[in-house]
Short mmCIF file of C-alpha atoms and ligand atoms in Angstrom, two decimals:
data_model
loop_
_atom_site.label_atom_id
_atom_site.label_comp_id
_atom_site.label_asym_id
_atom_site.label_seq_id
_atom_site.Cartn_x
_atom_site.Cartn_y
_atom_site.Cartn_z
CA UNK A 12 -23.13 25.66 -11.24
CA UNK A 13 -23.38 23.04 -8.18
CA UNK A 14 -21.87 20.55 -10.52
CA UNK A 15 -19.32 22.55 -11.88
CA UNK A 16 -18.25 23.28 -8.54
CA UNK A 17 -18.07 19.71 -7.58
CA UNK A 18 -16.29 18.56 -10.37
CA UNK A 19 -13.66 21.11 -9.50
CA UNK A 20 -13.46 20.02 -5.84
CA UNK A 21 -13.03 16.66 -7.14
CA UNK A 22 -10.57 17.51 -9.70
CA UNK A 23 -8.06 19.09 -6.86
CA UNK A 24 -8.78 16.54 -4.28
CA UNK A 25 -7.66 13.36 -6.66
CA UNK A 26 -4.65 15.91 -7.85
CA UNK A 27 -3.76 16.43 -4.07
CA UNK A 28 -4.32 12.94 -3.01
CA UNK A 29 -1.94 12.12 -5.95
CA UNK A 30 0.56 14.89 -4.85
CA UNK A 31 0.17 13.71 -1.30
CA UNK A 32 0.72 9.80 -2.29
CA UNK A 33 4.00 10.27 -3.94
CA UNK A 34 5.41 13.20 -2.08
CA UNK A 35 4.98 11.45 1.42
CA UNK A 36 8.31 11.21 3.36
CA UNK A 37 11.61 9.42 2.12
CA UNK A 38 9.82 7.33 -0.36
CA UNK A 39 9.33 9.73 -3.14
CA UNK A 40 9.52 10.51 -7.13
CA UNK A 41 9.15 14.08 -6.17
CA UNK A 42 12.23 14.01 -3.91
CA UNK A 43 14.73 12.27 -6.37
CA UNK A 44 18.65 11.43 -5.23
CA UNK A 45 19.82 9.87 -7.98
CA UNK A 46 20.54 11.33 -11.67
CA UNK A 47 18.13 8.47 -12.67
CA UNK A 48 15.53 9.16 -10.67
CA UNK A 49 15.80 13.40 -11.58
CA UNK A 50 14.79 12.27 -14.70
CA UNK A 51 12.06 9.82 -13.78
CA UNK A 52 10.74 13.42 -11.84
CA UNK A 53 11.29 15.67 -14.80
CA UNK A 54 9.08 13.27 -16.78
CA UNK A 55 6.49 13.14 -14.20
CA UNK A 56 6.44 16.86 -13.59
CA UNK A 57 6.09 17.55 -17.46
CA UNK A 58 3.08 15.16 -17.50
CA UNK A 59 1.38 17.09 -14.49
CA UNK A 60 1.69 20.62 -16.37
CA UNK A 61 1.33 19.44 -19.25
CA UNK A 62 -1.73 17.32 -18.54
CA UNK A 63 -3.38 20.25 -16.63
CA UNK A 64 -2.69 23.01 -19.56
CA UNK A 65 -4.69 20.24 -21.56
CA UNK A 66 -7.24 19.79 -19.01
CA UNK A 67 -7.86 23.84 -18.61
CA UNK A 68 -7.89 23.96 -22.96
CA UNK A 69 -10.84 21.10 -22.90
CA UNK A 70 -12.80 22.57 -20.30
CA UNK A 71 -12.95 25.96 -21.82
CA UNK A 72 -13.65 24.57 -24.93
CA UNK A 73 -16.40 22.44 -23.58
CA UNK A 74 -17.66 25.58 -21.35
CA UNK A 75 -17.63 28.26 -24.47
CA UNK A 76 -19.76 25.48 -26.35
CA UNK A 77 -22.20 24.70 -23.91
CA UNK A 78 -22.70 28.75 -23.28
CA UNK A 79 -22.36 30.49 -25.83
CA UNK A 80 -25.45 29.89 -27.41
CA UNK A 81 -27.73 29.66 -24.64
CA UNK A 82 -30.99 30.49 -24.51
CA UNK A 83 -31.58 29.82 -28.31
CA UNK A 84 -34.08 27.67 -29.95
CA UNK A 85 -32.81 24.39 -30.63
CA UNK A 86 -33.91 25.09 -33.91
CA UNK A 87 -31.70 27.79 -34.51
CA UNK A 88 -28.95 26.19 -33.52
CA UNK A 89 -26.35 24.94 -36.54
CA UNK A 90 -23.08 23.17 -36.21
CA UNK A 91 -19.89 25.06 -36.11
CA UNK A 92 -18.05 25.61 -39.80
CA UNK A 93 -15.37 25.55 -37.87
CA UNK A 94 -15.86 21.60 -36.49
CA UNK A 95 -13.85 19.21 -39.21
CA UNK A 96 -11.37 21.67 -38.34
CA UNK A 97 -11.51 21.59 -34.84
CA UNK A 98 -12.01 17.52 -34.85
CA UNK A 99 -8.63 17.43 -36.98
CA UNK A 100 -6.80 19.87 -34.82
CA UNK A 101 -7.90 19.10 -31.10
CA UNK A 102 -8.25 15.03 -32.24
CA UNK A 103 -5.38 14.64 -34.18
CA UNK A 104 -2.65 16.76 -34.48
CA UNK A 105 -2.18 18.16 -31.12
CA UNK A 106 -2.31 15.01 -29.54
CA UNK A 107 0.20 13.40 -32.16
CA UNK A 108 2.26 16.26 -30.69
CA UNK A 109 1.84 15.71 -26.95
CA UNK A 110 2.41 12.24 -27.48
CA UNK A 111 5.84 12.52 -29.80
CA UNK A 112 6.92 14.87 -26.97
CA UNK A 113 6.07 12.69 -23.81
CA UNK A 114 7.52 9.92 -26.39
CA UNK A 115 10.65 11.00 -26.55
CA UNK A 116 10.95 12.58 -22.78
CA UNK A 117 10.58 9.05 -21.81
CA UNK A 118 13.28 7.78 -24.42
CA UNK A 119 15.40 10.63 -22.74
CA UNK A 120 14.72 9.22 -19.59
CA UNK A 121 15.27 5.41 -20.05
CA UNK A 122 19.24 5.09 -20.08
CA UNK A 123 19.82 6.95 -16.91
CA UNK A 124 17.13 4.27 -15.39
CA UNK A 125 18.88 1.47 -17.38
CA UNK A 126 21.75 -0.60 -15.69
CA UNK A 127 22.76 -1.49 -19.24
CA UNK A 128 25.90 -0.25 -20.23
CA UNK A 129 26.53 1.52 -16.30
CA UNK A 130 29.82 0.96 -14.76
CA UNK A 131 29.07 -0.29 -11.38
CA UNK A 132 31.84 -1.06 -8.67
CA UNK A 133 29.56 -3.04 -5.94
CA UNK A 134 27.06 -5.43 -6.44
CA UNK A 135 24.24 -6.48 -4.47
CA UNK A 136 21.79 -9.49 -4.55
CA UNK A 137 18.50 -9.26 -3.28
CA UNK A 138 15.98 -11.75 -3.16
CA UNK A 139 12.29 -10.76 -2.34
CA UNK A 140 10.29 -13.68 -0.37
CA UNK A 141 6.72 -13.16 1.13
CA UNK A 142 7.05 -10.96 2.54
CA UNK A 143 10.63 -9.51 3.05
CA UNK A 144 13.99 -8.75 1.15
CA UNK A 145 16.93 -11.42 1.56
CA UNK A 146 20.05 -9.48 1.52
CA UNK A 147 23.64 -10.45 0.49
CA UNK A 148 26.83 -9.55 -0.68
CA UNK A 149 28.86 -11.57 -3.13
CA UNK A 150 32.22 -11.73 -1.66
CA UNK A 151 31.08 -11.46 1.87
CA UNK A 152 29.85 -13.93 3.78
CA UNK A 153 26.90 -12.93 5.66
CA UNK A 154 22.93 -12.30 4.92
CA UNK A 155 20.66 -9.73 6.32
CA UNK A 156 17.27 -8.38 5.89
CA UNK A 157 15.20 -5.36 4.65
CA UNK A 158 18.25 -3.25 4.89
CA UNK A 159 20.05 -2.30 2.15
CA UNK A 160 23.31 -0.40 2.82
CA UNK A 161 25.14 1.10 -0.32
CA UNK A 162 28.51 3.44 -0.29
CA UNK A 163 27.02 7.29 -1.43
CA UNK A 164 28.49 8.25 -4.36
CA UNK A 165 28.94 4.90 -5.78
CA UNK A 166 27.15 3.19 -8.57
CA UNK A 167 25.91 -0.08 -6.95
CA UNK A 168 24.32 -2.99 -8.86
CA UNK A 169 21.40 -4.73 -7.46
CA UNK A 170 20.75 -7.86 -8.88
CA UNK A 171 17.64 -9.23 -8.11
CA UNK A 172 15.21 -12.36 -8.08
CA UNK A 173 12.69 -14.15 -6.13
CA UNK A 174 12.55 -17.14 -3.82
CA UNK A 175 8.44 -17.38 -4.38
CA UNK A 176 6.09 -15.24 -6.64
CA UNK A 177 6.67 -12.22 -8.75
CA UNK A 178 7.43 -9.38 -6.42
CA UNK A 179 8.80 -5.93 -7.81
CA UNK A 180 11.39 -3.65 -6.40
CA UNK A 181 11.22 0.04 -6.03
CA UNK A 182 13.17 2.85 -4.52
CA UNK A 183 11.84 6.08 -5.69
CA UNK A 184 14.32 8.13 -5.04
CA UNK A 185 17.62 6.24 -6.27
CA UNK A 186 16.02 4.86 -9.85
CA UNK A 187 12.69 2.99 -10.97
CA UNK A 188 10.76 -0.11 -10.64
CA UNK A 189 12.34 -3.82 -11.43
CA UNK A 190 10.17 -6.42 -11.51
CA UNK A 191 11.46 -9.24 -9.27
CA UNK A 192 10.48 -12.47 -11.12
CA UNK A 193 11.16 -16.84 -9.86
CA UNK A 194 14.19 -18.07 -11.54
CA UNK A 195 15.22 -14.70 -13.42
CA UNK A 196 17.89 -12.14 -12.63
CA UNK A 197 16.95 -8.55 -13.03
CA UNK A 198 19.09 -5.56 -12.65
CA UNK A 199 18.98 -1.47 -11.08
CA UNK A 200 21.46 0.81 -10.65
CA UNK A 201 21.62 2.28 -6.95
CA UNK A 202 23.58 5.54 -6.98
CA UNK A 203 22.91 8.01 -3.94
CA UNK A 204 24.24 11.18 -4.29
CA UNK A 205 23.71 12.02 -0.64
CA UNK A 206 23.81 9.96 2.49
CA UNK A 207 20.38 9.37 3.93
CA UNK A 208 18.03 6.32 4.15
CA UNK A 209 15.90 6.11 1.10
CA UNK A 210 12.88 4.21 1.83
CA UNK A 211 11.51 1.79 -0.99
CA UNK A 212 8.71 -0.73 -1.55
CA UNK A 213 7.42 -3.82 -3.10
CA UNK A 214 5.49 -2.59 -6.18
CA UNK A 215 4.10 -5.43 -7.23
CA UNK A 216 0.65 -7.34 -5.42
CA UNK A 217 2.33 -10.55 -4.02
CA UNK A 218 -0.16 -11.43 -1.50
CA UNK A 219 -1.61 -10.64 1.65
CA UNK A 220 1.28 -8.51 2.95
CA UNK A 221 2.24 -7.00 0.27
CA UNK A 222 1.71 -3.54 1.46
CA UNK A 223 4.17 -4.57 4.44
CA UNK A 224 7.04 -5.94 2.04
CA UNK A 225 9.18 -2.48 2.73
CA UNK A 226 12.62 -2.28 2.35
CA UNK A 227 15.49 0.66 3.86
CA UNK A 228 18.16 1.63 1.74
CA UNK A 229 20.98 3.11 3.78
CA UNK A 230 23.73 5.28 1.96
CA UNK A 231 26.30 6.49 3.77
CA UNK A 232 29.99 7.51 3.35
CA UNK A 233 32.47 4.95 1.91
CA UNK A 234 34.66 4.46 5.16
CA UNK A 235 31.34 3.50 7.14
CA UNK A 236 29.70 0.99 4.18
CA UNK A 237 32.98 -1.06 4.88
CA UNK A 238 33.33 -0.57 8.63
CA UNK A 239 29.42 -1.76 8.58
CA UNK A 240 30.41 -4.77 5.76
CA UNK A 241 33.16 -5.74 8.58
CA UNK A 242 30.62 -5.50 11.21
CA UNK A 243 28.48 -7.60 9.07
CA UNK A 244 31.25 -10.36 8.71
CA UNK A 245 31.90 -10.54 12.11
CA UNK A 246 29.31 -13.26 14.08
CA UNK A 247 27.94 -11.58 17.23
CA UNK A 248 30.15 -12.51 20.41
CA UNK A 249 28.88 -15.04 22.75
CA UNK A 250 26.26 -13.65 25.47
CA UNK A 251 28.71 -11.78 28.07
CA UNK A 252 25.75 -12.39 31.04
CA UNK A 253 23.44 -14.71 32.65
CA UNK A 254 20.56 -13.04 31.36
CA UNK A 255 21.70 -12.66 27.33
CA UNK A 256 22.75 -16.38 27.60
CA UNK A 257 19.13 -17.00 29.31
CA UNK A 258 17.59 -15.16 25.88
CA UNK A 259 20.31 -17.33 23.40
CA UNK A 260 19.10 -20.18 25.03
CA UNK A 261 15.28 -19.38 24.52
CA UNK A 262 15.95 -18.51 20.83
CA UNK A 263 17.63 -21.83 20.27
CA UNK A 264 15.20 -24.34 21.76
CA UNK A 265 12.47 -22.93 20.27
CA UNK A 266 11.19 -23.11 16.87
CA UNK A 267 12.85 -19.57 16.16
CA UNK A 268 15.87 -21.28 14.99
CA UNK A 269 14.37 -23.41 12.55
CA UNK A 270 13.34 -20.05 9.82
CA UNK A 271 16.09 -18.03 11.00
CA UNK A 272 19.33 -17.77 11.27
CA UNK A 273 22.38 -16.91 13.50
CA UNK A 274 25.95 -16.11 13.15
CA UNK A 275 28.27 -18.30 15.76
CA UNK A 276 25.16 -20.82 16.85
CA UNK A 277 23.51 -23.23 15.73
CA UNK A 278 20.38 -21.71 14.35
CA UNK A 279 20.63 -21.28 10.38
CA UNK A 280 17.38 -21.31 8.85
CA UNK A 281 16.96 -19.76 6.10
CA UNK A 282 13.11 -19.13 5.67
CA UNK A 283 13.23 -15.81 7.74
CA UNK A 284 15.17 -13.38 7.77
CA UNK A 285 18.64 -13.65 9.10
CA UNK A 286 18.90 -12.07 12.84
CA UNK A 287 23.23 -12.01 13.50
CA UNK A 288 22.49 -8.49 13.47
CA UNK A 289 19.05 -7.95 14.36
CA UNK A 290 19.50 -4.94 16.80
CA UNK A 291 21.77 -3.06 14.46
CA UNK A 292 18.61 -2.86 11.70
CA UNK A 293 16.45 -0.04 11.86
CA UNK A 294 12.76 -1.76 12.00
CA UNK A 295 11.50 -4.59 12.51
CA UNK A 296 8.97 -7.04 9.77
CA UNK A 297 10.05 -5.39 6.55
CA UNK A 298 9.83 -1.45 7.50
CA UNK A 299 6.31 -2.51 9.30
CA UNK A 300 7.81 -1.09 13.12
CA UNK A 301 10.27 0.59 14.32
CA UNK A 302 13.30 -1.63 15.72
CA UNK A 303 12.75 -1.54 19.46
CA UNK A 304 12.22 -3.43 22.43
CA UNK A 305 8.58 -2.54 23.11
CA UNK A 306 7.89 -2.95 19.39
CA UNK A 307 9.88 -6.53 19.55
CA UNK A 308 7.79 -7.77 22.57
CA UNK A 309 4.51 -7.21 20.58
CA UNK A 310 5.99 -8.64 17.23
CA UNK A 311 6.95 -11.90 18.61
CA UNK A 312 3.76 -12.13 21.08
CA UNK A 313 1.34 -11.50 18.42
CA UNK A 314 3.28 -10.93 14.31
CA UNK A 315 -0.14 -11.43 12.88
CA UNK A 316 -1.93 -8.59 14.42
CA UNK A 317 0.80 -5.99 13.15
CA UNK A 318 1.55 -8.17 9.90
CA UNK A 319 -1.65 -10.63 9.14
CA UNK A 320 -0.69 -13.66 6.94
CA UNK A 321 3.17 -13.26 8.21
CA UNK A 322 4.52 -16.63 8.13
CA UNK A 323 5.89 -15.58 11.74
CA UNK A 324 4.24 -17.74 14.35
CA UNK A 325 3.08 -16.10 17.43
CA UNK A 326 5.56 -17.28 20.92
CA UNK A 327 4.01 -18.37 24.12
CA UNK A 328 6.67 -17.70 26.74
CA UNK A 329 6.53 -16.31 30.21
CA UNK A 330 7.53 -12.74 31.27
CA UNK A 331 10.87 -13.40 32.39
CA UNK A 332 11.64 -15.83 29.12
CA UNK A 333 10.18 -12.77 27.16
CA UNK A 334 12.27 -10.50 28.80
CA UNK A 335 15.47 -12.49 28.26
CA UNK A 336 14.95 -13.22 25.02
CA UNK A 337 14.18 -9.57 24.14
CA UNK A 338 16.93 -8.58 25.74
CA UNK A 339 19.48 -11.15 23.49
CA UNK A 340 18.01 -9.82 20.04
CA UNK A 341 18.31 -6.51 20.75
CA UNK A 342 21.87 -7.39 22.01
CA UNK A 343 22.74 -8.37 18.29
CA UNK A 344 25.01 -5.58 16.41
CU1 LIG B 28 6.24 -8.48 -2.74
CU2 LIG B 28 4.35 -7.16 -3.28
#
């Protein structure tokens, strides 16, 4: 009875922890925003019910047959007439069914998921590096990072690839997985239906950080995509005091300027991510903290305690050169 009872707990903790995996915050099947991904969810929820009518069936069947004859002699005990027939039923044909059904719930699913054959009137290219997502545009001359912003309402082509290994791109809630392989160009359809940000993730192992290779996908109403495109476009304005020109000055005679890159000065590097508007984004290190000062000050004194393996050096500068330079960055909109 102990082990029934444990198999049970076990059974509803790994269904929980499954639940609770998937259904965590913005980043989830169960809380789909897109017509693609309502279908990705209807096909998950009709596994779940379906799997767990099939799981109750076996384990009555396997509890009436170790019960029911109980307490008899083992040489009493006969095989079932009814067993070919049970073999052929249970083994064969109701599985052929369950898996014609989930067969073609999944072709159902596929073209919604599919940017074949989907008018789209934006287009995005991403490009995932270890460990972050390069941003741009076509048409618009500007990169950023981690931060994907899409009109809601719109069907928006992402078009993506990758600078190093094979990474893979996923959103739950606007549409599935695309792999995001060197030297090829893959393709999802990003269609909100309501404004939000829709967090998404690298699905793919790529390394060390993997786990920190998040991305935020922003959709919002038409008229503020383009006033934020325009933003975009626009390079920052030269440091209006002392102390912002103090923190410009800091970023560009270090080696900061030599990965990243921005707008207006000299530094254009193109191994980080691009900073022109660095204070605008909402975290910092692919979705690994929040954007903030405090947050900033630890990132750039010590990356590889919040990110290990980041390919973002720690900075050795005074209080006064920290505090300058934090205040420049986080002067960046
Ligand atoms: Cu990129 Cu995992």
């Amino acid at each position: 009875m102990i082990t029934w009872f444990r198999v049970g707990c076990s059974c509803v903790a790994a269904t929980g922890f499954t639940v609770a995996a998937t259904g965590c915050g913005n980043q989830s099947t169960l809380a789909p925003d897109s017509h693609a991904s309502h279908d990705i969810s209807n096909v998950w929820w009709a596994m779940l019910v379906g799997s767990a009518v099939i799981f109750a069936v076996v384990v009555a069947i396997l509890a009436f047959g170790l019960l029911r004859r109980r307490g008899q002699a083992p040489a009493d005990r006969r095989p079932l007439r009814s067993g070919t027939w049970m073999v052929a039923v249970g083994g064969l044909a109701l599985p052929l069914v369950v898996l014609v059904v989930l067969f073609a719930a999944t072709i159902k699913a596929l073209p919604a998921t599919s940017a074949t054959g989907q008018k789209t009137s934006f287009t995005i290219d991403v490009t995932g590096r270890q460990w972050f997502w390069d941003v741009s545009y076509p048409g618009h001359d500007f990169r950023t990072a981690n931060e994907i912003h899409i009109p809601v309402g719109e069907s928006v082509l992402i078009k993506v690839t990758s600078a190093d290994v094979i990474h893979s791109l996923w959103v739950p809630a606007l549409n599935r997985k695309i792999d995001v392989i060197p030297g090829k160009t893959n393709e999802v359809v990003f269609h909100a239906t309501h404004a939000g940000v829709f967090r998404g993730q690298c699905a793919e192992f790529c390394g060390l950080e993997h786990a920190h290779m998040a991305l935020l996908v922003v959709a919002q109403p038409l008229a503020a995509y383009e006033s934020w495109l325009n933003n975009e476009e626009r390079p920052p304005p030269p440091p209006p005091t002392p102390e912002l020109e103090q923190g410009q000055q800091i970023f560009l005679g270090s080696d900061c300027e030599y990965c990243h890159a921005i707008a207006g000065t000299n530094a254009s590097g193109t191994i980080g991510p691009d900073l022109s508007h660095f204070a605008s984004r909402l975290a910092i290190g692919a979705d690994t903290l929040p954007n903030g000062e405090g947050y900033l000050a630890g990132w750039l004194l010590d990356p590889q305690h919040f990110k290990p393996g980041t390919q973002m050096p720690a900075t050795a500068l005074s209080g006064t050169e920290l505090q300058a330079l934090l205040a420049y960055l986080e002067s960046l909109r």
